[in-house]
């Protein structure tokens, strides 16, 4: 987190203050909306890639961290001791790795379709890799054996990742149509 | 109204209204921990003020949840704005 604080985009300026604010507020609120997925499970927007696409990888880590910290401390949603891991899994992996995946696909494909495809792929990977990391951490801490927790986490989150991808793309697509200037932070 | 007022309103609607309709089913990690029988192992370090998205001292469940969502959203908004101002100031060396 400290590293991200240091490396925030050079472009971040006063005018991005409301964007960062409502982005974090939006992601927090959206994360409250659980929708049913397969077999008695639910999923909700993660939002890391959405943030990364709009404000860049490092700022997105800050956004996700604020959301996660408040969820844990004020709402007891997500453990306090697990907070570091959560910030890494969802914020850093989702935000930074997700951003770079997005960037690569975007460069490859170009134009708006590149942005949307990149966002979808990045969002799916953000879920998938985040779940992967969480499984590794659980196994590494001796809580659950890897061969049990890994398939369990990956199966649910591969499906949830599709939802995340679709929602992320829908939101980005509408921003592209109405306020394409908001993408200027991300080159 | 400015565009970001609109997004904030959407966020508040999500948090204060739609969240009441949200699925009560456990989400990904929680579900996995339940399936594998580990969910009981979580220990509470301290009790949060708005534990599980409910507002203390409010009897009505609906208002309790809605208020918790709204408070949380505004809290995140405020803290993020504050932090961003600090970051921008630091970056600009003022």
Coordinates of N, CA and C in Angstrom, one line a residue, chain A:
Chain A
X1 N 0.8 -1.2 0.0 CA 0.0 0.0 0.0 C 0.9 1.2 0.0
X2 N 1.9 1.2 0.8 CA 2.8 2.4 0.9 C 3.5 2.6 -0.4
X3 N 3.9 1.5 -1.1 CA 4.5 1.6 -2.4 C 3.5 2.2 -3.4
X4 N 2.3 1.8 -3.3 CA 1.3 2.4 -4.2 C 1.1 3.9 -3.9
X5 N 1.1 4.2 -2.6 CA 1.0 5.7 -2.3 C 2.1 6.5 -2.9
X6 N 3.3 5.9 -2.9 CA 4.4 6.6 -3.5 C 4.3 6.8 -5.0
X7 N 3.8 5.7 -5.6 CA 3.8 5.6 -7.1 C 2.6 6.1 -7.8
X8 N 1.7 6.7 -7.1 CA 0.4 7.1 -7.7 C 0.7 7.9 -9.0
X9 N -0.2 7.7 -9.9 CA 0.0 8.3 -11.2 C 0.4 9.8 -11.1
X10 N 1.3 10.2 -12.0 CA 1.7 11.5 -12.0 C 0.5 12.4 -12.4
X11 N -0.4 11.8 -13.1 CA -1.5 12.6 -13.6 C -2.6 12.9 -12.6
X12 N -2.5 12.3 -11.4 CA -3.5 12.4 -10.4 C -3.5 13.9 -9.9
X13 N -4.6 14.6 -10.1 CA -4.7 16.0 -9.7 C -5.9 16.3 -9.0
X14 N -6.1 17.5 -8.6 CA -7.3 18.0 -7.9 C -8.6 17.6 -8.5
X15 N -8.6 17.6 -9.9 CA -9.9 17.3 -10.5 C -10.3 15.8 -10.4
X16 N -9.3 15.0 -10.0 CA -9.6 13.6 -9.8 C -10.2 13.3 -8.5
X17 N -10.2 14.3 -7.6 CA -10.7 14.0 -6.2 C -12.1 13.5 -6.2
X18 N -13.0 14.2 -6.9 CA -14.4 13.6 -6.9 C -14.4 12.2 -7.5
X19 N -13.6 12.0 -8.5 CA -13.7 10.7 -9.2 C -13.2 9.6 -8.2
X20 N -12.1 9.8 -7.5 CA -11.7 8.8 -6.6 C -12.7 8.6 -5.5
X21 N -13.3 9.7 -5.0 CA -14.3 9.6 -4.0 C -15.5 8.8 -4.4
X22 N -16.1 9.1 -5.5 CA -17.3 8.4 -5.9 C -17.0 7.0 -6.4
X23 N -15.8 6.8 -6.9 CA -15.4 5.5 -7.3 C -15.4 4.5 -6.1
X24 N -14.7 5.0 -5.1 CA -14.6 4.2 -3.9 C -16.0 4.0 -3.3
X25 N -16.8 5.0 -3.2 CA -18.2 4.9 -2.7 C -19.0 3.9 -3.5
X26 N -18.9 4.0 -4.8 CA -19.6 3.2 -5.7 C -19.2 1.7 -5.5
X27 N -17.9 1.4 -5.4 CA -17.4 0.1 -5.3 C -17.9 -0.5 -3.9
X28 N -17.8 0.3 -2.9 CA -18.2 -0.1 -1.6 C -19.7 -0.5 -1.6
X29 N -20.5 0.4 -2.2 CA -22.0 0.1 -2.3 C -22.2 -1.1 -3.2
X30 N -21.6 -1.2 -4.3 CA -21.8 -2.3 -5.2 C -21.4 -3.6 -4.6
X31 N -20.4 -3.6 -3.7 CA -20.0 -4.8 -3.1 C -21.0 -5.3 -2.1
X32 N -22.0 -4.5 -1.8 CA -23.0 -4.9 -0.9 C -24.1 -5.7 -1.6
X33 N -24.1 -5.6 -2.9 CA -25.2 -6.2 -3.7 C -24.8 -7.7 -4.1
X34 N -25.1 -8.6 -3.3 CA -24.9 -10.0 -3.6 C -26.0 -10.5 -4.5
X35 N -25.6 -11.1 -5.6 CA -26.5 -11.7 -6.5 C -26.3 -13.2 -6.5
X36 N -27.3 -14.0 -6.6 CA -27.1 -15.5 -6.5 C -26.4 -16.0 -7.7
X37 N -25.4 -16.9 -7.5 CA -24.7 -17.5 -8.6 C -25.1 -19.0 -8.5
X38 N -24.2 -19.9 -8.7 CA -24.6 -21.3 -8.7 C -24.8 -21.9 -7.3
X39 N -25.8 -22.7 -7.2 CA -26.0 -23.6 -6.1 C -25.9 -23.0 -4.7
X40 N -26.7 -22.0 -4.4 CA -26.7 -21.5 -3.0 C -25.5 -20.6 -2.7
X41 N -24.8 -20.0 -3.7 CA -23.7 -19.1 -3.5 C -24.1 -17.8 -4.0
X42 N -23.4 -16.8 -3.6 CA -23.7 -15.5 -4.2 C -22.4 -14.8 -4.6
X43 N -22.5 -13.8 -5.4 CA -21.3 -13.1 -5.8 C -21.6 -11.6 -5.8
X44 N -20.5 -10.8 -5.8 CA -20.8 -9.4 -5.9 C -19.6 -8.8 -6.6
X45 N -19.8 -7.6 -7.1 CA -18.8 -6.9 -7.8 C -17.5 -6.7 -7.0
X46 N -16.4 -7.0 -7.6 CA -15.2 -6.7 -6.9 C -14.7 -5.3 -7.1
X47 N -14.7 -4.9 -8.4 CA -14.5 -3.5 -8.7 C -13.0 -3.1 -8.9
X48 N -12.1 -4.0 -8.7 CA -10.7 -3.6 -8.8 C -10.3 -3.2 -10.2
X49 N -10.8 -3.9 -11.1 CA -10.4 -3.6 -12.5 C -11.1 -2.3 -13.0
X50 N -12.4 -2.2 -12.5 CA -13.1 -0.9 -12.8 C -12.3 0.3 -12.4
X51 N -11.8 0.2 -11.1 CA -11.0 1.3 -10.6 C -9.7 1.4 -11.4
X52 N -9.0 0.3 -11.7 CA -7.8 0.4 -12.3 C -7.9 1.0 -13.7
X53 N -8.9 0.7 -14.4 CA -9.1 1.2 -15.8 C -9.4 2.7 -15.7
X54 N -10.1 3.2 -14.6 CA -10.4 4.6 -14.5 C -9.3 5.5 -13.9
X55 N -8.6 5.0 -12.9 CA -7.6 5.8 -12.2 C -6.2 5.3 -12.2
X56 N -6.0 4.2 -12.9 CA -4.7 3.6 -12.9 C -4.4 2.6 -11.8
X57 N -3.4 1.8 -12.0 CA -3.2 0.7 -11.1 C -2.9 1.1 -9.6
X58 N -2.1 2.1 -9.4 CA -1.7 2.4 -8.0 C -2.9 3.1 -7.3
X59 N -3.5 4.0 -7.9 CA -4.7 4.6 -7.3 C -5.7 3.6 -7.0
X60 N -5.9 2.6 -7.9 CA -6.9 1.6 -7.7 C -6.6 0.8 -6.4
X61 N -5.3 0.6 -6.1 CA -5.0 -0.2 -4.9 C -5.4 0.6 -3.7
X62 N -5.3 1.9 -3.8 CA -5.7 2.8 -2.6 C -7.2 2.7 -2.5
X63 N -7.9 2.8 -3.6 CA -9.4 2.8 -3.6 C -9.8 1.5 -3.0
X64 N -9.3 0.4 -3.5 CA -9.8 -0.9 -3.0 C -9.4 -1.1 -1.5
X65 N -8.2 -0.6 -1.1 CA -7.8 -0.7 0.3 C -8.8 0.1 1.2
X66 N -9.1 1.3 0.8 CA -10.1 2.1 1.6 C -11.4 1.3 1.8
X67 N -11.9 0.7 0.7 CA -13.1 0.0 0.8 C -13.0 -1.2 1.7
X68 N -11.9 -1.9 1.6 CA -11.7 -3.2 2.4 C -11.5 -2.8 3.8
X69 N -10.8 -1.8 4.1 CA -10.5 -1.4 5.5 C -11.8 -1.0 6.2
X70 N -12.6 -0.2 5.5 CA -13.8 0.2 6.2 C -14.8 -0.9 6.3
X71 N -14.8 -1.8 5.3 CA -15.7 -3.0 5.5 C -15.3 -3.8 6.7
X72 N -14.0 -4.0 6.9 CA -13.5 -4.8 8.0 C -13.7 -4.1 9.3
X73 N -13.3 -2.9 9.4 CA -13.3 -2.2 10.7 C -14.7 -1.7 11.2
X74 N -15.5 -1.2 10.2 CA -16.7 -0.6 10.6 C -17.9 -1.6 10.5
X75 N -17.8 -2.6 9.6 CA -18.9 -3.5 9.3 C -18.6 -4.9 9.7
X76 N -17.4 -5.1 10.1 CA -17.0 -6.5 10.5 C -17.2 -7.5 9.3
X77 N -17.0 -6.9 8.1 CA -17.2 -7.7 6.9 C -15.8 -8.0 6.3
X78 N -15.3 -9.2 6.6 CA -13.9 -9.5 6.2 C -13.0 -9.3 7.4
X79 N -12.2 -10.3 7.8 CA -11.5 -10.2 9.0 C -10.5 -9.1 9.1
X80 N -10.2 -8.7 10.3 CA -9.1 -7.7 10.5 C -7.8 -8.3 10.3
X81 N -7.6 -9.5 10.9 CA -6.2 -10.1 10.7 C -6.1 -10.5 9.2
X82 N -7.2 -10.8 8.5 CA -7.1 -11.2 7.1 C -7.0 -10.0 6.2
X83 N -7.0 -8.8 6.8 CA -7.1 -7.6 6.0 C -5.9 -7.4 5.0
X84 N -4.7 -7.7 5.6 CA -3.5 -7.6 4.7 C -3.6 -8.5 3.5
X85 N -4.1 -9.7 3.8 CA -4.2 -10.7 2.7 C -5.3 -10.2 1.7
X86 N -6.4 -9.7 2.3 CA -7.5 -9.3 1.4 C -7.0 -8.1 0.5
X87 N -6.3 -7.2 1.1 CA -5.9 -6.1 0.3 C -4.9 -6.5 -0.8
X88 N -4.1 -7.5 -0.5 CA -3.2 -8.0 -1.5 C -4.0 -8.7 -2.6
X89 N -4.9 -9.7 -2.1 CA -5.6 -10.5 -3.1 C -6.5 -9.7 -4.0
X90 N -7.2 -8.8 -3.4 CA -8.2 -8.0 -4.2 C -7.7 -6.7 -4.7
X91 N -7.0 -6.0 -3.8 CA -6.5 -4.7 -4.2 C -5.3 -4.8 -5.2
X92 N -4.2 -5.4 -4.7 CA -3.0 -5.4 -5.5 C -3.1 -6.3 -6.7
X93 N -3.6 -7.6 -6.5 CA -3.7 -8.5 -7.6 C -4.7 -7.9 -8.6
X94 N -5.9 -7.6 -8.1 CA -7.0 -7.1 -8.9 C -6.6 -5.8 -9.6
X95 N -6.1 -4.9 -8.8 CA -5.8 -3.6 -9.3 C -4.6 -3.5 -10.2
X96 N -3.4 -4.0 -9.7 CA -2.2 -3.9 -10.5 C -2.1 -4.9 -11.6
X97 N -2.2 -6.2 -11.2 CA -2.2 -7.3 -12.2 C -3.3 -7.1 -13.3
X98 N -4.5 -6.8 -12.7 CA -5.6 -6.6 -13.6 C -5.4 -5.5 -14.5
X99 N -4.8 -4.4 -14.1 CA -4.5 -3.3 -14.9 C -3.6 -3.7 -16.1
X100 N -2.6 -4.4 -15.7 CA -1.6 -4.7 -16.8 C -2.2 -5.7 -17.8
X101 N -3.0 -6.6 -17.3 CA -3.7 -7.5 -18.3 C -4.6 -6.7 -19.2
X102 N -5.3 -5.8 -18.6 CA -6.2 -4.9 -19.4 C -5.4 -4.1 -20.4
X103 N -4.3 -3.6 -20.0 CA -3.4 -2.8 -20.9 C -2.9 -3.5 -22.1
X104 N -2.5 -4.8 -21.8 CA -2.0 -5.6 -22.9 C -3.1 -5.9 -23.9
X105 N -4.2 -6.3 -23.4 CA -5.3 -6.6 -24.3 C -5.7 -5.4 -25.1
X106 N -5.7 -4.3 -24.4 CA -6.2 -3.0 -25.1 C -5.2 -2.7 -26.2
X107 N -3.9 -2.8 -25.9 CA -2.9 -2.5 -26.9 C -3.0 -3.4 -28.1
X108 N -3.3 -4.6 -27.8 CA -3.4 -5.6 -28.8 C -4.5 -5.4 -29.8
X109 N -5.6 -5.1 -29.2 CA -6.9 -5.0 -29.9 C -7.2 -3.6 -30.4
X110 N -6.9 -2.6 -29.5 CA -7.0 -1.2 -29.9 C -8.5 -0.8 -29.8
X111 N -8.6 0.5 -29.9 CA -10.0 1.2 -29.9 C -10.8 0.8 -28.7
X112 N -12.1 1.2 -28.8 CA -13.0 0.9 -27.7 C -13.2 -0.5 -27.4
X113 N -13.2 -1.3 -28.5 CA -13.4 -2.8 -28.3 C -12.3 -3.4 -27.5
X114 N -11.1 -2.8 -27.7 CA -9.9 -3.2 -26.9 C -10.1 -2.9 -25.5
X115 N -10.6 -1.8 -25.2 CA -10.9 -1.4 -23.8 C -11.8 -2.3 -23.2
X116 N -12.9 -2.6 -23.9 CA -14.0 -3.5 -23.3 C -13.5 -4.9 -23.1
X117 N -12.8 -5.4 -24.2 CA -12.3 -6.8 -24.1 C -11.3 -6.9 -23.0
X118 N -10.4 -5.9 -23.0 CA -9.4 -5.9 -21.9 C -10.0 -5.9 -20.5
X119 N -11.0 -5.1 -20.4 CA -11.7 -5.0 -19.1 C -12.3 -6.3 -18.7
X120 N -12.9 -7.0 -19.6 CA -13.5 -8.2 -19.3 C -12.5 -9.3 -18.9
X121 N -11.5 -9.4 -19.7 CA -10.4 -10.4 -19.4 C -9.8 -10.1 -18.1
X122 N -9.4 -8.8 -17.9 CA -8.8 -8.4 -16.7 C -9.7 -8.7 -15.5
X123 N -10.9 -8.4 -15.6 CA -11.8 -8.5 -14.5 C -12.0 -10.0 -14.1
X124 N -12.0 -10.9 -15.1 CA -12.1 -12.3 -14.9 C -10.9 -12.8 -14.1
X125 N -9.7 -12.3 -14.7 CA -8.5 -12.8 -14.0 C -8.3 -12.2 -12.6
X126 N -8.8 -11.0 -12.4 CA -8.8 -10.4 -11.1 C -9.5 -11.3 -10.1
X127 N -10.6 -11.8 -10.5 CA -11.4 -12.7 -9.6 C -10.6 -14.0 -9.4
X128 N -10.2 -14.6 -10.6 CA -9.6 -15.9 -10.6 C -8.3 -15.9 -9.8
X129 N -7.4 -15.0 -10.2 CA -6.1 -14.9 -9.5 C -6.3 -14.5 -8.0
X130 N -7.2 -13.7 -7.7 CA -7.4 -13.3 -6.3 C -7.9 -14.5 -5.5
X131 N -8.8 -15.3 -6.1 CA -9.2 -16.5 -5.4 C -8.1 -17.5 -5.3
X132 N -7.2 -17.6 -6.3 CA -6.1 -18.5 -6.3 C -5.1 -18.1 -5.2
X133 N -4.9 -16.8 -5.1 CA -4.0 -16.3 -4.0 C -4.6 -16.6 -2.7
X134 N -5.9 -16.4 -2.5 CA -6.5 -16.7 -1.2 C -6.4 -18.1 -0.8
X135 N -6.6 -19.0 -1.8 CA -6.5 -20.4 -1.6 C -5.0 -20.8 -1.2
X136 N -4.1 -20.2 -1.8 CA -2.7 -20.4 -1.5 C -2.4 -20.0 -0.1
X137 N -2.9 -18.8 0.3 CA -2.7 -18.3 1.6 C -3.3 -19.2 2.7
X138 N -4.5 -19.7 2.4 CA -5.2 -20.5 3.4 C -4.4 -21.8 3.5
X139 N -3.9 -22.3 2.4 CA -3.2 -23.6 2.5 C -1.8 -23.4 3.2
X140 N -1.2 -22.3 2.9 CA 0.1 -22.0 3.4 C 0.0 -21.8 4.9
X141 N -1.1 -21.2 5.4 CA -1.2 -21.0 6.8 C -1.6 -22.2 7.6
X142 N -1.7 -23.3 6.8 CA -2.1 -24.6 7.4 C -3.5 -24.8 7.8
X143 N -4.3 -23.8 7.3 CA -5.8 -23.9 7.6 C -6.5 -25.0 6.8
X144 N -6.3 -25.0 5.5 CA -7.0 -26.0 4.7 C -6.0 -26.5 3.7
X145 N -6.0 -27.8 3.5 CA -5.0 -28.3 2.5 C -5.3 -27.8 1.1
X146 N -4.2 -27.6 0.3 CA -4.4 -26.9 -1.0 C -5.3 -27.7 -1.9
X147 N -5.1 -29.0 -1.9 CA -5.9 -29.8 -2.9 C -7.4 -29.8 -2.6
X148 N -7.7 -29.3 -1.4 CA -9.1 -29.1 -1.2 C -9.6 -27.7 -1.5
X149 N -8.8 -26.8 -1.0 CA -9.3 -25.4 -1.0 C -9.1 -24.8 -2.4
X150 N -8.1 -25.2 -3.1 CA -7.9 -24.6 -4.5 C -9.0 -24.9 -5.4
X151 N -9.4 -26.2 -5.7 CA -10.5 -26.4 -6.6 C -11.8 -25.7 -6.1
X152 N -12.0 -25.7 -4.8 CA -13.2 -25.1 -4.3 C -13.3 -23.7 -4.6
X153 N -12.2 -22.9 -4.4 CA -12.1 -21.5 -4.6 C -12.2 -21.2 -6.1
X154 N -11.4 -22.0 -6.9 CA -11.3 -21.7 -8.3 C -12.6 -21.9 -9.1
X155 N -13.3 -23.0 -8.7 CA -14.5 -23.3 -9.4 C -15.6 -22.2 -9.2
X156 N -15.8 -21.8 -7.9 CA -16.8 -20.7 -7.7 C -16.4 -19.5 -8.4
X157 N -15.1 -19.1 -8.2 CA -14.7 -17.8 -8.7 C -14.5 -17.7 -10.2
X158 N -14.3 -18.9 -10.9 CA -14.3 -18.8 -12.4 C -15.7 -18.4 -12.9
X159 N -16.7 -18.9 -12.2 CA -18.0 -18.5 -12.6 C -18.3 -17.0 -12.2
X160 N -18.0 -16.7 -11.0 CA -18.2 -15.4 -10.5 C -17.4 -14.4 -11.4
X161 N -16.3 -14.8 -11.9 CA -15.5 -13.9 -12.7 C -16.2 -13.5 -14.0
X162 N -17.0 -14.4 -14.5 CA -17.8 -14.0 -15.7 C -18.7 -12.9 -15.4
X163 N -19.4 -13.0 -14.2 CA -20.3 -11.9 -13.8 C -19.6 -10.6 -13.6
X164 N -18.4 -10.7 -12.9 CA -17.6 -9.6 -12.7 C -17.2 -8.9 -14.0
X165 N -16.8 -9.8 -14.9 CA -16.4 -9.2 -16.3 C -17.5 -8.5 -16.9
X166 N -18.7 -9.1 -16.9 CA -19.8 -8.5 -17.6 C -20.2 -7.2 -17.0
X167 N -20.3 -7.2 -15.6 CA -20.7 -6.0 -15.0 C -19.7 -4.9 -15.2
X168 N -18.4 -5.2 -15.1 CA -17.3 -4.2 -15.3 C -17.4 -3.7 -16.7
X169 N -17.6 -4.5 -17.7 CA -17.7 -4.1 -19.1 C -19.0 -3.2 -19.3
X170 N -20.1 -3.6 -18.7 CA -21.3 -2.7 -18.8 C -21.1 -1.3 -18.3
X171 N -20.4 -1.3 -17.1 CA -20.2 0.1 -16.5 C -19.2 0.9 -17.4
X172 N -18.1 0.2 -17.8 CA -17.1 1.0 -18.6 C -17.7 1.4 -19.9
X173 N -18.5 0.5 -20.5 CA -19.1 0.9 -21.7 C -20.0 2.1 -21.6
X174 N -20.8 2.2 -20.5 CA -21.6 3.4 -20.4 C -20.8 4.6 -20.1
X175 N -19.7 4.5 -19.4 CA -18.8 5.6 -19.2 C -18.2 6.1 -20.5
X176 N -17.8 5.1 -21.3 CA -17.2 5.4 -22.6 C -18.1 6.2 -23.4
X177 N -19.4 5.9 -23.3 CA -20.4 6.6 -24.2 C -20.7 8.0 -23.6
X178 N -20.8 8.1 -22.3 CA -21.2 9.4 -21.8 C -20.1 10.3 -21.4
X179 N -19.0 9.7 -20.8 CA -17.9 10.6 -20.3 C -16.6 10.0 -20.7
X180 N -16.2 9.9 -22.0 CA -15.0 9.3 -22.4 C -13.8 10.1 -21.8
X181 N -14.0 11.3 -21.4 CA -12.9 12.1 -20.9 C -12.4 11.6 -19.6
X182 N -13.2 10.8 -18.9 CA -12.8 10.2 -17.6 C -11.6 9.2 -17.7
X183 N -11.4 8.8 -18.9 CA -10.3 7.8 -19.1 C -9.0 8.4 -19.3
X184 N -8.9 9.7 -19.2 CA -7.6 10.3 -19.5 C -6.5 10.0 -18.5
X185 N -6.9 9.6 -17.3 CA -5.8 9.3 -16.3 C -5.0 8.1 -16.8
X186 N -5.7 7.2 -17.5 CA -5.1 6.0 -17.9 C -4.6 6.1 -19.4
X187 N -3.4 6.1 -19.6 CA -2.9 6.3 -21.0 C -3.1 5.1 -21.9

